[in-house]
Amino acid sequence: MGTELLAPLDLAFWHLESDAHPMHLGALAVFSPAPGPVPGADAETVLELLGTRAAAIPRLRMRVRDVLLPVGGAAWFVDKDFDVHRHIRRVRLGGPESRDEGGGFMAGATRLAGELMERPLERGLPPWQMYVIGAAGGGPFAVLVKLHHALADGMRAVAIGAGIFDEIAAAGRVRGGAAVRRARTVPPRSWMPGPRQVAGRALGRIEDLGRAFGVGASMVRASRLDPRGVPALTASSSGTRRLATADLDLDAVQRIRRVAGGTTNDVLLAVVAGALRRWLHERGEPLPGEDPRALVPVSRRRPGQTAATGNKLSAYLLGLPVGEPDPWKRLGAVRAAMDRNKAAGPFRGAGAVAVLADQLPSLAHRFGAPLAGNAARMLFDVLVTSVPLPRSALSLGGCPLRAVYPMAPLARGQALAVALSTYGGRVRVGLVADGKAVPDLERLARCADEEVAELLALLPAP
């Protein structure tokens, strides 16, 4: 893999970052001890295994450097001094409760993960980090993965991170040998496009600019005159991060979907709306006069598209109906709004801010990132994203993967981001919040589980 220019959207994520607003994605993968006569996994073995597998992923050897052309641009370069041991570290949990399979270990792991998510990635190195979190004497352990958003969107992050697992690493070794043999027989492609390519790109660029103009106009129409948004979800950033997790029963969610119609994601968005309503009530806060807006990312990747491309994102804007007291009516409102979004498509509407960012020149991202970051609260209050995971059972060094909790970065001025993934018959919810603005994040996580239980209780008898 040689030099590769950062795509405009990747460059936007790179320049949006500040010390108080790190722009990395995260995932907390929790593992049970390997089955067999020897309890637990040896931390040094896990570290060595992670190092070997991460070093074999070409994308993780790339770092960002400025370039002369285009002006204001940057590119991915292979780090000639790459040392995987600078990216993988061990963090020990103290106390006997950290060795159990229950709440003690998870409480300690999520607390530590929140603190580690506060730290921006070092920009002179390939922008990723992994931490092995566990007790000194074995037992369950977790791996926290941090990838800069410029390196990958959610789907690409899963594809990169999956290379650490036993099953995918083994398959990759088989495919890798065949890929090397094919590469020797395929002549290199010229960097100079032919006449047809030039014409095709020109037409595509005109279409892109027209699309960007439409998105920009809809953004202006959708922007709020009062940028304060919903007070409970708005914060002047303290630079601190707090993480909480929830585990929802996927079978229960599917039962609700079958009765209500729509998609599983519609149900989960309604659960988020209901959880926010419960949380505000428990806090003793009045419900907002205007429904909080969620930015719901959607992938623009096409089936079979090369995995080497950068971020391919758009998004929908969704008003979360927290003012509606009836759970089923909330779900109906979410489903209707998402149906309207999907009918318009991912390239239409104010939520498609990433499409607009993808059309701006490099210099605009370099100097306009602070303005763009401050404008986020004028469009939305909370990010709610779903991250697809492999359906098959996974393991690391023979230790079964128990759960994966995804984590999204916080937009400037906002206090909460919600990420969801499905694995092992459960919907895993990762909540990331500003630590000072939302000290009661665990309460919000509990409210999500209560909302599913209420929807389930309201189902008609079979």
CSV table of C-alpha atoms in Angstrom, one decimal:
chain,number,residue,atom,x,y,z
A,1,MET,CA,0.0,0.0,0.0
A,2,GLY,CA,1.5,3.3,-1.1
A,3,THR,CA,0.6,7.0,-0.8
A,4,GLU,CA,-3.2,7.7,-0.7
A,5,LEU,CA,-4.8,11.2,-0.5
A,6,LEU,CA,-7.3,11.6,2.3
A,7,ALA,CA,-10.8,12.0,0.8
A,8,PRO,CA,-12.5,15.3,1.7
A,9,LEU,CA,-14.7,13.7,4.4
A,10,ASP,CA,-11.7,12.0,6.0
A,11,LEU,CA,-9.9,15.3,5.9
A,12,ALA,CA,-12.8,17.0,7.6
A,13,PHE,CA,-12.7,14.4,10.5
A,14,TRP,CA,-9.0,14.9,10.8
A,15,HIS,CA,-9.3,18.7,11.2
A,16,LEU,CA,-12.4,18.6,13.4
A,17,GLU,CA,-10.3,17.2,16.2
A,18,SER,CA,-9.1,19.1,19.2
A,19,ASP,CA,-7.8,18.1,22.6
A,20,ALA,CA,-11.3,18.4,24.1
A,21,HIS,CA,-13.0,16.8,21.1
A,22,PRO,CA,-11.0,13.7,20.0
A,23,MET,CA,-12.4,12.2,16.8
A,24,HIS,CA,-11.9,8.5,17.2
A,25,LEU,CA,-14.3,5.7,17.2
A,26,GLY,CA,-14.1,3.0,19.8
A,27,ALA,CA,-15.3,-0.5,20.7
A,28,LEU,CA,-15.1,-2.3,24.0
A,29,ALA,CA,-14.9,-6.1,23.2
A,30,VAL,CA,-15.4,-8.3,26.3
A,31,PHE,CA,-14.1,-11.8,26.4
A,32,SER,CA,-14.7,-14.8,28.7
A,33,PRO,CA,-11.8,-17.0,29.8
A,34,ALA,CA,-10.8,-19.7,27.4
A,35,PRO,CA,-12.7,-23.0,28.2
A,36,GLY,CA,-10.5,-25.8,29.6
A,37,PRO,CA,-8.6,-26.8,32.6
A,38,VAL,CA,-6.5,-23.5,32.8
A,39,PRO,CA,-8.7,-20.7,34.1
A,40,GLY,CA,-8.5,-17.3,32.4
A,41,ALA,CA,-6.2,-16.0,29.6
A,42,ASP,CA,-2.6,-14.9,30.0
A,43,ALA,CA,-2.4,-11.1,29.4
A,44,GLU,CA,1.0,-11.3,27.8
A,45,THR,CA,-0.2,-13.9,25.3
A,46,VAL,CA,-3.1,-11.7,24.4
A,47,LEU,CA,-0.8,-8.7,24.0
A,48,GLU,CA,1.5,-10.7,21.7
A,49,LEU,CA,-1.4,-12.1,19.7
A,50,LEU,CA,-2.9,-8.6,19.2
A,51,GLY,CA,0.5,-7.2,18.2
A,52,THR,CA,1.0,-9.9,15.6
A,53,ARG,CA,-2.4,-9.6,14.0
A,54,ALA,CA,-2.6,-5.8,14.1
A,55,ALA,CA,0.8,-5.5,12.5
A,56,ALA,CA,-0.5,-7.7,9.6
A,57,ILE,CA,-3.3,-5.3,8.8
A,58,PRO,CA,-1.8,-2.9,6.2
A,59,ARG,CA,-4.2,0.0,7.0
A,60,LEU,CA,-2.9,0.1,10.6
A,61,ARG,CA,0.6,0.9,9.3
A,62,MET,CA,-0.5,4.2,7.7
A,63,ARG,CA,-0.1,7.6,9.1
A,64,VAL,CA,-1.2,11.1,8.0
A,65,ARG,CA,1.1,13.7,6.5
A,66,ASP,CA,0.4,17.1,4.9
A,67,VAL,CA,1.0,17.4,1.1
A,68,LEU,CA,1.8,20.3,-1.1
A,69,LEU,CA,-1.0,19.5,-3.6
A,70,PRO,CA,-3.9,19.8,-3.3
A,71,VAL,CA,-3.4,22.9,-1.2
A,72,GLY,CA,-4.4,22.1,2.4
A,73,GLY,CA,-4.6,18.4,1.7
A,74,ALA,CA,-3.0,15.4,3.5
A,75,ALA,CA,-2.3,11.9,2.5
A,76,TRP,CA,-1.8,8.4,4.1
A,77,PHE,CA,1.9,7.3,4.0
A,78,VAL,CA,3.3,4.0,5.2
A,79,ASP,CA,5.0,4.6,8.6
A,80,LYS,CA,8.6,3.4,7.9
A,81,ASP,CA,9.3,3.4,11.6
A,82,PHE,CA,6.1,1.5,12.5
A,83,ASP,CA,6.3,-0.3,15.9
A,84,VAL,CA,3.1,-2.1,16.9
A,85,HIS,CA,4.2,-2.0,20.5
A,86,ARG,CA,3.6,1.7,20.6
A,87,HIS,CA,-0.1,1.1,19.9
A,88,ILE,CA,-1.0,-1.9,22.2
A,89,ARG,CA,-0.9,-1.6,25.9
A,90,ARG,CA,-2.1,-3.4,29.0
A,91,VAL,CA,-4.2,-1.8,31.7
A,92,ARG,CA,-4.7,-3.7,35.0
A,93,LEU,CA,-7.9,-3.7,37.0
A,94,GLY,CA,-7.5,-3.9,40.7
A,95,GLY,CA,-9.6,-5.7,43.3
A,96,PRO,CA,-11.0,-9.3,43.5
A,97,GLU,CA,-14.3,-8.2,42.0
A,98,SER,CA,-12.5,-7.4,38.7
A,99,ARG,CA,-12.1,-11.2,38.1
A,100,ASP,CA,-15.7,-12.1,38.2
A,101,GLU,CA,-18.0,-12.5,35.3
A,102,GLY,CA,-20.6,-10.0,36.6
A,103,GLY,CA,-21.0,-6.4,37.3
A,104,GLY,CA,-17.6,-5.9,39.1
A,105,PHE,CA,-15.5,-6.5,36.0
A,106,MET,CA,-17.8,-4.6,33.7
A,107,ALA,CA,-18.0,-1.6,36.0
A,108,GLY,CA,-14.3,-1.4,36.2
A,109,ALA,CA,-13.7,-2.0,32.5
A,110,THR,CA,-16.3,0.7,31.4
A,111,ARG,CA,-14.9,3.2,33.9
A,112,LEU,CA,-11.4,2.7,32.5
A,113,ALA,CA,-12.6,2.7,28.9
A,114,GLY,CA,-14.2,6.1,29.5
A,115,GLU,CA,-11.0,7.5,30.8
A,116,LEU,CA,-9.0,6.1,27.9
A,117,MET,CA,-11.5,7.5,25.3
A,118,GLU,CA,-10.7,11.0,26.6
A,119,ARG,CA,-7.2,10.8,25.2
A,120,PRO,CA,-6.6,12.0,21.6
A,121,LEU,CA,-4.6,9.7,19.5
A,122,GLU,CA,-1.0,10.8,18.8
A,123,ARG,CA,-1.1,12.5,15.4
A,124,GLY,CA,2.5,11.7,14.3
A,125,LEU,CA,1.8,7.9,14.4
A,126,PRO,CA,-0.8,5.7,12.7
A,127,PRO,CA,-4.0,6.9,14.4
A,128,TRP,CA,-5.1,3.9,16.4
A,129,GLN,CA,-4.6,2.3,19.8
A,130,MET,CA,-5.6,-1.0,21.5
A,131,TYR,CA,-5.7,-1.6,25.3
A,132,VAL,CA,-6.0,-5.0,27.0
A,133,ILE,CA,-8.1,-4.5,30.2
A,134,GLY,CA,-8.1,-7.2,32.8
A,135,ALA,CA,-7.1,-8.4,36.3
A,136,ALA,CA,-3.6,-9.6,37.1
A,137,GLY,CA,-4.8,-13.1,38.0
A,138,GLY,CA,-6.8,-14.0,34.9
A,139,GLY,CA,-10.6,-14.1,34.5
A,140,PRO,CA,-12.6,-12.1,32.0
A,141,PHE,CA,-10.8,-9.4,30.0
A,142,ALA,CA,-11.6,-6.7,27.5
A,143,VAL,CA,-9.9,-5.1,24.5
A,144,LEU,CA,-10.6,-1.4,23.9
A,145,VAL,CA,-10.0,-0.5,20.2
A,146,LYS,CA,-9.6,3.2,19.2
A,147,LEU,CA,-9.6,4.1,15.5
A,148,HIS,CA,-9.5,7.7,14.2
A,149,HIS,CA,-12.6,8.6,12.2
A,150,ALA,CA,-10.4,9.7,9.4
A,151,LEU,CA,-9.1,6.1,9.1
A,152,ALA,CA,-12.5,4.5,9.0
A,153,ASP,CA,-16.3,4.9,9.3
A,154,GLY,CA,-18.2,2.4,11.3
A,155,MET,CA,-18.4,-0.4,8.7
A,156,ARG,CA,-14.8,0.1,7.7
A,157,ALA,CA,-13.8,0.1,11.4
A,158,VAL,CA,-15.4,-3.3,11.9
A,159,ALA,CA,-13.6,-4.7,8.8
A,160,ILE,CA,-10.3,-3.5,10.2
A,161,GLY,CA,-10.9,-4.5,13.8
A,162,ALA,CA,-12.2,-7.9,12.8
A,163,GLY,CA,-8.7,-8.9,11.8
A,164,ILE,CA,-7.7,-9.5,15.4
A,165,PHE,CA,-10.2,-12.4,15.9
A,166,ASP,CA,-9.1,-16.0,15.5
A,167,GLU,CA,-11.6,-17.0,12.8
A,168,ILE,CA,-11.1,-13.9,10.6
A,169,ALA,CA,-7.3,-13.9,11.0
A,170,ALA,CA,-7.1,-17.5,9.9
A,171,ALA,CA,-9.3,-16.9,6.9
A,172,GLY,CA,-7.2,-13.8,6.0
A,173,ARG,CA,-4.0,-15.8,5.9
A,174,VAL,CA,-5.6,-18.1,3.3
A,175,ARG,CA,-6.9,-15.3,1.2
A,176,GLY,CA,-3.7,-13.3,1.6
A,177,GLY,CA,-1.6,-15.9,-0.2
A,178,ALA,CA,-4.0,-16.0,-3.1
A,179,ALA,CA,-4.1,-12.2,-3.3
A,180,VAL,CA,-0.3,-12.0,-3.5
A,181,ARG,CA,-0.2,-14.5,-6.3
A,182,ARG,CA,-2.9,-12.6,-8.2
A,183,ALA,CA,-1.1,-9.3,-7.6
A,184,ARG,CA,2.0,-10.6,-9.4
A,185,THR,CA,0.1,-11.2,-12.6
A,186,VAL,CA,-1.9,-7.9,-12.7
A,187,PRO,CA,0.0,-4.9,-14.2
A,188,PRO,CA,0.0,-1.7,-12.2
A,189,ARG,CA,-2.7,0.8,-13.1
A,190,SER,CA,-1.6,4.2,-14.4
A,191,TRP,CA,-2.2,7.3,-12.2
A,192,MET,CA,-3.1,9.2,-15.4
A,193,PRO,CA,-6.8,8.7,-16.3
A,194,GLY,CA,-7.8,8.1,-19.9
A,195,PRO,CA,-10.1,10.4,-21.9
A,196,ARG,CA,-13.2,8.4,-21.0
A,197,GLN,CA,-12.3,8.5,-17.4
A,198,VAL,CA,-11.8,12.3,-17.5
A,199,ALA,CA,-15.2,12.8,-19.1
A,200,GLY,CA,-16.9,10.4,-16.6
A,201,ARG,CA,-15.3,12.2,-13.7
A,202,ALA,CA,-16.3,15.6,-15.0
A,203,LEU,CA,-19.9,14.5,-15.3
A,204,GLY,CA,-19.8,12.9,-11.9
A,205,ARG,CA,-18.4,16.1,-10.4
A,206,ILE,CA,-21.2,18.2,-11.9
A,207,GLU,CA,-23.7,15.8,-10.4
A,208,ASP,CA,-22.0,15.9,-7.0
A,209,LEU,CA,-21.9,19.7,-6.9
A,210,GLY,CA,-25.6,19.9,-7.8
A,211,ARG,CA,-26.3,17.4,-5.0
A,212,ALA,CA,-24.1,19.4,-2.5
A,213,PHE,CA,-26.0,22.6,-3.4
A,214,GLY,CA,-29.3,21.0,-2.6
A,215,VAL,CA,-27.9,19.6,0.7
A,216,GLY,CA,-26.5,23.0,1.7
A,217,ALA,CA,-29.8,24.7,1.0
A,218,SER,CA,-31.7,22.1,3.1
A,219,MET,CA,-29.2,22.6,5.9
A,220,VAL,CA,-29.9,26.3,6.0
A,221,ARG,CA,-33.6,25.7,6.1
A,222,ALA,CA,-33.3,23.1,8.9
A,223,SER,CA,-30.8,25.0,11.1
A,224,ARG,CA,-32.2,26.4,14.3
A,225,LEU,CA,-32.0,30.0,15.1
A,226,ASP,CA,-31.4,29.1,18.8
A,227,PRO,CA,-28.2,27.0,18.8
A,228,ARG,CA,-28.6,25.9,22.4
A,229,GLY,CA,-30.7,22.8,21.6
A,230,VAL,CA,-31.9,20.6,24.4
A,231,PRO,CA,-30.2,21.7,27.6
A,232,ALA,CA,-29.7,18.2,29.0
A,233,LEU,CA,-27.9,17.2,25.8
A,234,THR,CA,-25.8,20.3,25.4
A,235,ALA,CA,-22.5,21.0,27.1
A,236,SER,CA,-19.5,23.2,26.9
A,237,SER,CA,-17.0,20.5,26.7
A,238,SER,CA,-15.0,19.6,29.8
A,239,GLY,CA,-12.8,17.2,27.8
A,240,THR,CA,-13.9,14.3,30.1
A,241,ARG,CA,-15.6,11.2,28.9
A,242,ARG,CA,-17.9,8.8,30.7
A,243,LEU,CA,-19.0,5.4,29.2
A,244,ALA,CA,-22.0,3.3,30.1
A,245,THR,CA,-23.4,0.2,28.5
A,246,ALA,CA,-26.8,-1.5,28.2
A,247,ASP,CA,-27.7,-5.0,27.0
A,248,LEU,CA,-31.1,-5.4,25.3
A,249,ASP,CA,-32.8,-8.7,24.4
A,250,LEU,CA,-32.7,-8.9,20.6
A,251,ASP,CA,-35.6,-11.5,20.6
A,252,ALA,CA,-37.7,-8.9,22.5
A,253,VAL,CA,-36.8,-6.2,20.0
A,254,GLN,CA,-37.7,-8.5,17.1
A,255,ARG,CA,-41.1,-9.4,18.7
A,256,ILE,CA,-41.9,-5.7,18.9
A,257,ARG,CA,-40.8,-5.1,15.3
A,258,ARG,CA,-43.0,-7.9,14.0
A,259,VAL,CA,-46.1,-6.4,15.6
A,260,ALA,CA,-45.3,-2.7,14.9
A,261,GLY,CA,-43.8,-3.2,11.4
A,262,GLY,CA,-40.8,-1.2,10.1
A,263,THR,CA,-37.3,-2.2,10.9
A,264,THR,CA,-35.3,-3.2,13.9
A,265,ASN,CA,-33.5,0.1,13.7
A,266,ASP,CA,-36.9,1.9,14.0
A,267,VAL,CA,-37.6,0.1,17.2
A,268,LEU,CA,-34.1,0.9,18.6
A,269,LEU,CA,-34.5,4.6,17.8
A,270,ALA,CA,-37.9,4.6,19.5
A,271,VAL,CA,-36.2,2.9,22.5
A,272,VAL,CA,-33.6,5.7,22.6
A,273,ALA,CA,-36.4,8.3,22.5
A,274,GLY,CA,-38.3,6.6,25.4
A,275,ALA,CA,-35.1,6.2,27.4
A,276,LEU,CA,-34.4,9.9,27.1
A,277,ARG,CA,-37.9,10.7,28.2
A,278,ARG,CA,-37.6,8.5,31.3
A,279,TRP,CA,-34.2,9.9,32.1
A,280,LEU,CA,-35.4,13.5,31.9
A,281,HIS,CA,-38.3,12.6,34.2
A,282,GLU,CA,-36.0,10.9,36.7
A,283,ARG,CA,-33.7,13.9,36.7
A,284,GLY,CA,-36.7,16.2,37.5
A,285,GLU,CA,-36.2,18.1,34.2
A,286,PRO,CA,-39.0,19.4,32.1
A,287,LEU,CA,-39.5,17.9,28.7
A,288,PRO,CA,-38.1,20.1,25.9
A,289,GLY,CA,-40.5,22.2,24.0
A,290,GLU,CA,-39.0,20.9,20.7
A,291,ASP,CA,-38.1,17.2,20.2
A,292,PRO,CA,-34.4,16.6,20.3
A,293,ARG,CA,-32.9,15.9,17.0
A,294,ALA,CA,-30.9,12.8,16.3
A,295,LEU,CA,-28.3,12.5,13.6
A,296,VAL,CA,-28.6,8.9,12.3
A,297,PRO,CA,-25.6,8.0,10.1
A,298,VAL,CA,-26.2,5.8,7.0
A,299,SER,CA,-23.5,4.1,4.9
A,300,ARG,CA,-23.1,5.1,1.3
A,301,ARG,CA,-21.0,2.0,0.6
A,302,ARG,CA,-22.2,-0.1,-2.3
A,303,PRO,CA,-22.1,-3.9,-2.3
A,304,GLY,CA,-18.7,-5.1,-3.5
A,305,GLN,CA,-17.1,-1.7,-3.2
A,306,THR,CA,-13.4,-1.8,-2.4
A,307,ALA,CA,-12.7,-1.7,1.3
A,308,ALA,CA,-9.7,0.6,0.8
A,309,THR,CA,-11.9,3.7,0.2
A,310,GLY,CA,-12.3,6.3,2.9
A,311,ASN,CA,-15.5,7.3,4.8
A,312,LYS,CA,-18.6,6.8,2.8
A,313,LEU,CA,-21.4,8.4,4.9
A,314,SER,CA,-24.6,10.3,4.8
A,315,ALA,CA,-27.2,10.7,7.6
A,316,TYR,CA,-30.8,11.3,8.4
A,317,LEU,CA,-32.2,13.8,10.8
A,318,LEU,CA,-34.8,12.5,13.1
A,319,GLY,CA,-36.9,14.2,15.7
A,320,LEU,CA,-36.9,11.9,18.8
A,321,PRO,CA,-40.6,12.1,20.1
A,322,VAL,CA,-39.8,12.4,23.8
A,323,GLY,CA,-42.9,14.6,24.3
A,324,GLU,CA,-45.2,11.7,23.3
A,325,PRO,CA,-46.2,9.8,26.5
A,326,ASP,CA,-47.4,6.6,24.7
A,327,PRO,CA,-44.6,4.2,23.8
A,328,TRP,CA,-46.4,2.7,20.8
A,329,LYS,CA,-47.2,6.2,19.4
A,330,ARG,CA,-43.5,7.1,19.9
A,331,LEU,CA,-42.6,4.0,17.8
A,332,GLY,CA,-45.1,4.9,15.2
A,333,ALA,CA,-43.8,8.5,14.9
A,334,VAL,CA,-40.2,7.2,14.5
A,335,ARG,CA,-41.2,4.7,11.9
A,336,ALA,CA,-43.1,7.3,9.9
A,337,ALA,CA,-40.2,9.8,10.1
A,338,MET,CA,-37.7,7.2,9.0
A,339,ASP,CA,-39.9,6.1,6.1
A,340,ARG,CA,-39.9,9.7,4.9
A,341,ASN,CA,-36.2,9.9,5.2
A,342,LYS,CA,-35.6,6.7,3.3
A,343,ALA,CA,-38.1,7.8,0.6
A,344,ALA,CA,-36.0,11.0,0.1
A,345,GLY,CA,-32.8,9.0,0.1
A,346,PRO,CA,-29.4,9.5,1.8
A,347,PHE,CA,-28.4,12.3,-0.6
A,348,ARG,CA,-31.3,14.6,0.2
A,349,GLY,CA,-32.0,16.7,3.3
A,350,ALA,CA,-30.1,18.4,6.0
A,351,GLY,CA,-28.9,15.2,7.5
A,352,ALA,CA,-26.7,14.6,4.5
A,353,VAL,CA,-24.0,16.9,6.0
A,354,ALA,CA,-21.3,14.4,5.1
A,355,VAL,CA,-22.2,14.6,1.4
A,356,LEU,CA,-21.7,18.3,1.6
A,357,ALA,CA,-18.4,17.9,3.4
A,358,ASP,CA,-17.3,15.4,0.7
A,359,GLN,CA,-17.6,18.1,-2.0
A,360,LEU,CA,-15.5,20.9,-0.3
A,361,PRO,CA,-11.9,21.5,-1.2
A,362,SER,CA,-9.1,20.6,1.1
A,363,LEU,CA,-8.3,24.2,2.1
A,364,ALA,CA,-11.9,24.7,3.3
A,365,HIS,CA,-11.6,21.8,5.7
A,366,ARG,CA,-8.3,22.9,7.1
A,367,PHE,CA,-9.5,26.4,8.0
A,368,GLY,CA,-13.3,25.8,8.3
A,369,ALA,CA,-13.3,22.9,10.7
A,370,PRO,CA,-13.7,25.0,13.8
A,371,LEU,CA,-16.7,26.7,12.4
A,372,ALA,CA,-18.2,23.5,11.2
A,373,GLY,CA,-17.7,21.9,14.6
A,374,ASN,CA,-19.4,24.8,16.4
A,375,ALA,CA,-22.3,24.6,14.0
A,376,ALA,CA,-23.2,21.0,14.8
A,377,ARG,CA,-25.5,21.8,17.6
A,378,MET,CA,-27.6,24.0,15.2
A,379,LEU,CA,-28.5,20.9,13.3
A,380,PHE,CA,-28.7,18.0,15.9
A,381,ASP,CA,-28.6,17.2,19.6
A,382,VAL,CA,-27.5,13.6,19.8
A,383,LEU,CA,-25.8,11.1,17.5
A,384,VAL,CA,-27.5,7.7,17.3
A,385,THR,CA,-25.6,5.2,15.1
A,386,SER,CA,-25.9,1.4,14.5
A,387,VAL,CA,-22.7,-0.6,13.8
A,388,PRO,CA,-23.1,-3.9,12.0
A,389,LEU,CA,-21.1,-6.8,13.4
A,390,PRO,CA,-20.4,-10.3,12.1
A,391,ARG,CA,-23.1,-12.8,13.0
A,392,SER,CA,-20.8,-15.7,13.6
A,393,ALA,CA,-19.2,-16.5,17.0
A,394,LEU,CA,-15.8,-15.0,17.4
A,395,SER,CA,-12.8,-15.5,19.8
A,396,LEU,CA,-9.4,-14.2,20.6
A,397,GLY,CA,-6.7,-16.7,21.5
A,398,GLY,CA,-9.5,-19.2,22.2
A,399,CYS,CA,-11.3,-16.9,24.5
A,400,PRO,CA,-15.0,-16.5,23.4
A,401,LEU,CA,-16.1,-13.0,22.6
A,402,ARG,CA,-19.0,-12.2,24.9
A,403,ALA,CA,-20.0,-8.7,23.9
A,404,VAL,CA,-19.0,-5.7,21.8
A,405,TYR,CA,-20.0,-2.2,22.9
A,406,PRO,CA,-19.4,0.4,20.1
A,407,MET,CA,-18.6,4.0,21.0
A,408,ALA,CA,-19.0,7.2,18.9
A,409,PRO,CA,-17.2,10.5,19.2
A,410,LEU,CA,-19.0,13.5,20.7
A,411,ALA,CA,-19.7,16.5,18.5
A,412,ARG,CA,-18.6,19.9,19.8
A,413,GLY,CA,-21.1,21.3,22.3
A,414,GLN,CA,-23.0,18.1,22.7
A,415,ALA,CA,-23.1,15.8,25.8
A,416,LEU,CA,-24.2,12.4,24.5
A,417,ALA,CA,-23.6,9.9,21.6
A,418,VAL,CA,-25.3,6.6,21.3
A,419,ALA,CA,-24.0,3.6,19.4
A,420,LEU,CA,-25.7,0.2,19.0
A,421,SER,CA,-24.6,-3.2,17.7
A,422,THR,CA,-26.0,-6.7,17.7
A,423,TYR,CA,-24.0,-9.8,18.7
A,424,GLY,CA,-24.8,-13.1,20.4
A,425,GLY,CA,-28.6,-12.5,20.6
A,426,ARG,CA,-28.3,-9.1,22.4
A,427,VAL,CA,-28.3,-5.5,21.3
A,428,ARG,CA,-25.3,-3.9,22.9
A,429,VAL,CA,-25.6,-0.2,23.6
A,430,GLY,CA,-22.5,2.0,24.1
A,431,LEU,CA,-23.3,5.4,25.6
A,432,VAL,CA,-20.5,8.1,25.5
A,433,ALA,CA,-21.0,11.3,27.4
A,434,ASP,CA,-19.2,14.4,28.6
A,435,GLY,CA,-18.2,13.2,32.1
A,436,LYS,CA,-19.2,16.5,33.9
A,437,ALA,CA,-22.4,17.2,31.9
A,438,VAL,CA,-23.8,13.7,32.3
A,439,PRO,CA,-22.6,12.2,35.6
A,440,ASP,CA,-25.7,9.9,35.8
A,441,LEU,CA,-25.1,8.1,32.4
A,442,GLU,CA,-25.7,4.7,34.0
A,443,ARG,CA,-29.3,5.8,34.8
A,444,LEU,CA,-29.9,6.5,31.1
A,445,ALA,CA,-28.5,3.0,30.2
A,446,ARG,CA,-31.0,1.4,32.7
A,447,CYS,CA,-33.9,3.5,31.1
A,448,ALA,CA,-33.2,1.8,27.7
A,449,ASP,CA,-33.8,-1.6,29.2
A,450,GLU,CA,-36.9,-0.4,30.9
A,451,GLU,CA,-38.3,1.0,27.7
A,452,VAL,CA,-37.9,-2.3,25.9
A,453,ALA,CA,-39.7,-4.0,28.8
A,454,GLU,CA,-42.6,-1.6,28.6
A,455,LEU,CA,-43.0,-2.0,24.9
A,456,LEU,CA,-42.9,-5.8,25.3
A,457,ALA,CA,-45.5,-5.6,28.1
A,458,LEU,CA,-47.9,-3.7,25.8
A,459,LEU,CA,-47.8,-6.3,23.0
A,460,PRO,CA,-51.2,-7.9,22.4
A,461,ALA,CA,-51.5,-11.4,23.8
A,462,PRO,CA,-50.7,-14.1,21.2
